Amino acid sequence: MARILIADDDAHIARVMSIWLTRHGHMVACASNGREALDMVKSQPVDLVISDMNMPELDGLGFVRALREFAGDRLPVIVLSARCDQEELKAALSSYNVKIYPKPFLPSYLVSEIESLLQPSTITQAGGVS
């Protein structure tokens, strides 16, 4: 069981991901913007983060930058985006060691990708990055 943080201002998408991940045995917390997500990562253990790119207060790029400053590369991050400029997005995020997936996505595919990122070596004994 992993602790997964979903940062997405679209409540429907966050709910769908949360339901799928909970059904697969994970604990899920949700944040509606990048600032709230960063505060959550700093205050509770997290094993994986899923972040939208376009969020209020702190967008996905700003969130990933701040997250990497805080947690380094040891925390797996998946970035979801409906942006049509996927190549520019990949270039902007290339140095942050994240997986990028376009929206819309198949929840079952996303869950299998998450499972592959959550190999036992990425989950700490303490329950994540704290």
PDB file of C-alpha atoms in Angstrom:
ATOM      1  CA  MET A   1       0.000   0.000   0.000  1.00  0.00           C
ATOM      2  CA  ALA A   2       1.386   3.372  -1.035  1.00  0.00           C
ATOM      3  CA  ARG A   3       0.457   6.886   0.010  1.00  0.00           C
ATOM      4  CA  ILE A   4      -0.390   8.855  -3.115  1.00  0.00           C
ATOM      5  CA  LEU A   5      -1.037  12.576  -3.366  1.00  0.00           C
ATOM      6  CA  ILE A   6      -3.204  13.850  -6.212  1.00  0.00           C
ATOM      7  CA  ALA A   7      -2.859  17.559  -7.017  1.00  0.00           C
ATOM      8  CA  ASP A   8      -5.595  18.549  -9.452  1.00  0.00           C
ATOM      9  CA  ASP A   9      -8.101  21.387  -9.430  1.00  0.00           C
ATOM     10  CA  ASP A  10     -10.594  19.294 -11.420  1.00  0.00           C
ATOM     11  CA  ALA A  11     -12.585  17.553  -8.677  1.00  0.00           C
ATOM     12  CA  HIS A  12     -13.987  14.961 -11.095  1.00  0.00           C
ATOM     13  CA  ILE A  13     -10.561  13.827 -12.299  1.00  0.00           C
ATOM     14  CA  ALA A  14      -9.205  13.747  -8.747  1.00  0.00           C
ATOM     15  CA  ARG A  15     -12.199  11.662  -7.654  1.00  0.00           C
ATOM     16  CA  VAL A  16     -11.837   9.162 -10.519  1.00  0.00           C
ATOM     17  CA  MET A  17      -8.125   8.697  -9.810  1.00  0.00           C
ATOM     18  CA  SER A  18      -8.797   8.432  -6.086  1.00  0.00           C
ATOM     19  CA  ILE A  19     -11.434   5.727  -6.588  1.00  0.00           C
ATOM     20  CA  TRP A  20      -9.184   3.687  -8.888  1.00  0.00           C
ATOM     21  CA  LEU A  21      -6.170   3.960  -6.621  1.00  0.00           C
ATOM     22  CA  THR A  22      -8.161   3.171  -3.474  1.00  0.00           C
ATOM     23  CA  ARG A  23      -9.583   0.078  -5.169  1.00  0.00           C
ATOM     24  CA  HIS A  24      -5.999  -1.008  -5.814  1.00  0.00           C
ATOM     25  CA  GLY A  25      -5.124  -0.726  -2.129  1.00  0.00           C
ATOM     26  CA  HIS A  26      -3.520   2.710  -1.970  1.00  0.00           C
ATOM     27  CA  MET A  27      -4.158   5.545   0.457  1.00  0.00           C
ATOM     28  CA  VAL A  28      -4.994   8.751  -1.405  1.00  0.00           C
ATOM     29  CA  ALA A  29      -4.937  12.397  -0.391  1.00  0.00           C
ATOM     30  CA  CYS A  30      -6.083  15.180  -2.696  1.00  0.00           C
ATOM     31  CA  ALA A  31      -5.091  18.817  -3.060  1.00  0.00           C
ATOM     32  CA  SER A  32      -6.861  21.315  -5.306  1.00  0.00           C
ATOM     33  CA  ASN A  33      -3.792  23.418  -6.126  1.00  0.00           C
ATOM     34  CA  GLY A  34      -0.012  23.273  -6.117  1.00  0.00           C
ATOM     35  CA  ARG A  35       0.450  25.308  -2.933  1.00  0.00           C
ATOM     36  CA  GLU A  36      -1.851  23.000  -0.946  1.00  0.00           C
ATOM     37  CA  ALA A  37      -0.111  19.948  -2.431  1.00  0.00           C
ATOM     38  CA  LEU A  38       3.331  21.250  -1.457  1.00  0.00           C
ATOM     39  CA  ASP A  39       2.155  21.891   2.111  1.00  0.00           C
ATOM     40  CA  MET A  40       0.771  18.336   2.265  1.00  0.00           C
ATOM     41  CA  VAL A  41       4.037  16.793   1.034  1.00  0.00           C
ATOM     42  CA  LYS A  42       5.930  18.750   3.679  1.00  0.00           C
ATOM     43  CA  SER A  43       3.617  17.643   6.483  1.00  0.00           C
ATOM     44  CA  GLN A  44       2.893  13.971   5.745  1.00  0.00           C
ATOM     45  CA  PRO A  45       4.657  10.975   4.191  1.00  0.00           C
ATOM     46  CA  VAL A  46       4.002  10.492   0.471  1.00  0.00           C
ATOM     47  CA  ASP A  47       5.211   7.696  -1.835  1.00  0.00           C
ATOM     48  CA  LEU A  48       4.093   9.144  -5.185  1.00  0.00           C
ATOM     49  CA  VAL A  49       2.626  12.396  -6.484  1.00  0.00           C
ATOM     50  CA  ILE A  50       0.257  12.896  -9.404  1.00  0.00           C
ATOM     51  CA  SER A  51      -0.001  16.533 -10.468  1.00  0.00           C
ATOM     52  CA  ASP A  52      -2.002  18.444 -13.012  1.00  0.00           C
ATOM     53  CA  MET A  53      -0.137  21.163 -14.916  1.00  0.00           C
ATOM     54  CA  ASN A  54      -2.788  23.882 -14.888  1.00  0.00           C
ATOM     55  CA  MET A  55      -3.772  24.658 -11.300  1.00  0.00           C
ATOM     56  CA  PRO A  56      -4.482  27.868  -9.403  1.00  0.00           C
ATOM     57  CA  GLU A  57      -2.093  29.449  -6.874  1.00  0.00           C
ATOM     58  CA  LEU A  58       0.909  27.330  -7.904  1.00  0.00           C
ATOM     59  CA  ASP A  59       0.828  25.628 -11.303  1.00  0.00           C
ATOM     60  CA  GLY A  60       2.249  22.193 -12.006  1.00  0.00           C
ATOM     61  CA  LEU A  61       5.645  23.436 -13.143  1.00  0.00           C
ATOM     62  CA  GLY A  62       6.078  25.607 -10.049  1.00  0.00           C
ATOM     63  CA  PHE A  63       4.879  22.756  -7.855  1.00  0.00           C
ATOM     64  CA  VAL A  64       7.320  20.264  -9.403  1.00  0.00           C
ATOM     65  CA  ARG A  65      10.208  22.730  -9.014  1.00  0.00           C
ATOM     66  CA  ALA A  66       9.390  23.305  -5.333  1.00  0.00           C
ATOM     67  CA  LEU A  67       8.781  19.603  -4.766  1.00  0.00           C
ATOM     68  CA  ARG A  68      12.180  18.672  -6.207  1.00  0.00           C
ATOM     69  CA  GLU A  69      13.853  21.320  -4.035  1.00  0.00           C
ATOM     70  CA  PHE A  70      12.192  19.792  -0.971  1.00  0.00           C
ATOM     71  CA  ALA A  71      12.255  16.052  -1.731  1.00  0.00           C
ATOM     72  CA  GLY A  72      14.874  15.665  -4.447  1.00  0.00           C
ATOM     73  CA  ASP A  73      14.462  12.955  -7.074  1.00  0.00           C
ATOM     74  CA  ARG A  74      13.525  10.173  -4.674  1.00  0.00           C
ATOM     75  CA  LEU A  75       9.780  10.860  -4.929  1.00  0.00           C
ATOM     76  CA  PRO A  76       8.130   9.568  -8.134  1.00  0.00           C
ATOM     77  CA  VAL A  77       6.025  12.210  -9.891  1.00  0.00           C
ATOM     78  CA  ILE A  78       3.486  11.862 -12.677  1.00  0.00           C
ATOM     79  CA  VAL A  79       2.361  15.046 -14.413  1.00  0.00           C
ATOM     80  CA  LEU A  80      -0.975  15.068 -16.242  1.00  0.00           C
ATOM     81  CA  SER A  81      -1.747  17.713 -18.816  1.00  0.00           C
ATOM     82  CA  ALA A  82      -4.417  18.564 -21.353  1.00  0.00           C
ATOM     83  CA  ARG A  83      -2.066  21.077 -22.973  1.00  0.00           C
ATOM     84  CA  CYS A  84      -1.671  20.771 -26.708  1.00  0.00           C
ATOM     85  CA  ASP A  85       2.025  21.677 -26.541  1.00  0.00           C
ATOM     86  CA  GLN A  86       3.208  18.351 -25.118  1.00  0.00           C
ATOM     87  CA  GLU A  87       6.697  18.686 -26.622  1.00  0.00           C
ATOM     88  CA  GLU A  88       7.232  22.080 -24.968  1.00  0.00           C
ATOM     89  CA  LEU A  89       5.942  20.627 -21.712  1.00  0.00           C
ATOM     90  CA  LYS A  90       8.393  17.728 -21.957  1.00  0.00           C
ATOM     91  CA  ALA A  91      11.228  20.189 -22.545  1.00  0.00           C
ATOM     92  CA  ALA A  92      10.198  22.334 -19.562  1.00  0.00           C
ATOM     93  CA  LEU A  93      10.037  19.303 -17.261  1.00  0.00           C
ATOM     94  CA  SER A  94      12.971  17.319 -18.659  1.00  0.00           C
ATOM     95  CA  SER A  95      15.343  18.122 -15.804  1.00  0.00           C
ATOM     96  CA  TYR A  96      12.842  17.218 -13.065  1.00  0.00           C
ATOM     97  CA  ASN A  97      12.663  13.436 -13.569  1.00  0.00           C
ATOM     98  CA  VAL A  98       8.889  13.173 -13.986  1.00  0.00           C
ATOM     99  CA  LYS A  99       6.589  11.023 -16.100  1.00  0.00           C
ATOM    100  CA  ILE A 100       4.246  13.039 -18.327  1.00  0.00           C
ATOM    101  CA  TYR A 101       0.824  11.746 -19.415  1.00  0.00           C
ATOM    102  CA  PRO A 102      -1.655  13.604 -21.585  1.00  0.00           C
ATOM    103  CA  LYS A 103      -5.285  14.031 -20.599  1.00  0.00           C
ATOM    104  CA  PRO A 104      -7.610  12.359 -21.206  1.00  0.00           C
ATOM    105  CA  PHE A 105      -6.146   9.137 -19.884  1.00  0.00           C
ATOM    106  CA  LEU A 106      -7.388   5.637 -19.190  1.00  0.00           C
ATOM    107  CA  PRO A 107      -7.549   5.112 -15.412  1.00  0.00           C
ATOM    108  CA  SER A 108      -6.564   1.449 -15.761  1.00  0.00           C
ATOM    109  CA  TYR A 109      -3.465   2.411 -17.769  1.00  0.00           C
ATOM    110  CA  LEU A 110      -2.512   5.099 -15.263  1.00  0.00           C
ATOM    111  CA  VAL A 111      -2.903   2.630 -12.378  1.00  0.00           C
ATOM    112  CA  SER A 112      -0.600   0.117 -14.074  1.00  0.00           C
ATOM    113  CA  GLU A 113       2.003   2.852 -14.656  1.00  0.00           C
ATOM    114  CA  ILE A 114       1.730   3.896 -11.011  1.00  0.00           C
ATOM    115  CA  GLU A 115       2.197   0.299  -9.896  1.00  0.00           C
ATOM    116  CA  SER A 116       5.372   0.075 -11.980  1.00  0.00           C
ATOM    117  CA  LEU A 117       6.721   3.265 -10.388  1.00  0.00           C
ATOM    118  CA  LEU A 118       5.929   1.963  -6.921  1.00  0.00           C
ATOM    119  CA  GLN A 119       8.345  -0.931  -6.927  1.00  0.00           C
ATOM    120  CA  PRO A 120       9.315  -1.931  -3.366  1.00  0.00           C
ATOM    121  CA  SER A 121      12.607  -0.061  -3.680  1.00  0.00           C
ATOM    122  CA  THR A 122      10.783   3.275  -4.072  1.00  0.00           C
ATOM    123  CA  ILE A 123       8.663   2.925  -0.948  1.00  0.00           C
ATOM    124  CA  THR A 124      10.562   3.578   2.252  1.00  0.00           C
ATOM    125  CA  GLN A 125      10.047   1.690   5.476  1.00  0.00           C
ATOM    126  CA  ALA A 126       8.713   4.872   7.048  1.00  0.00           C
ATOM    127  CA  GLY A 127       5.944   5.102   4.460  1.00  0.00           C
ATOM    128  CA  GLY A 128       7.342   7.596   2.019  1.00  0.00           C
ATOM    129  CA  VAL A 129       9.116  10.881   1.765  1.00  0.00           C
ATOM    130  CA  SER A 130       8.610  12.960   4.852  1.00  0.00           C
TER     131      SER A 130
END
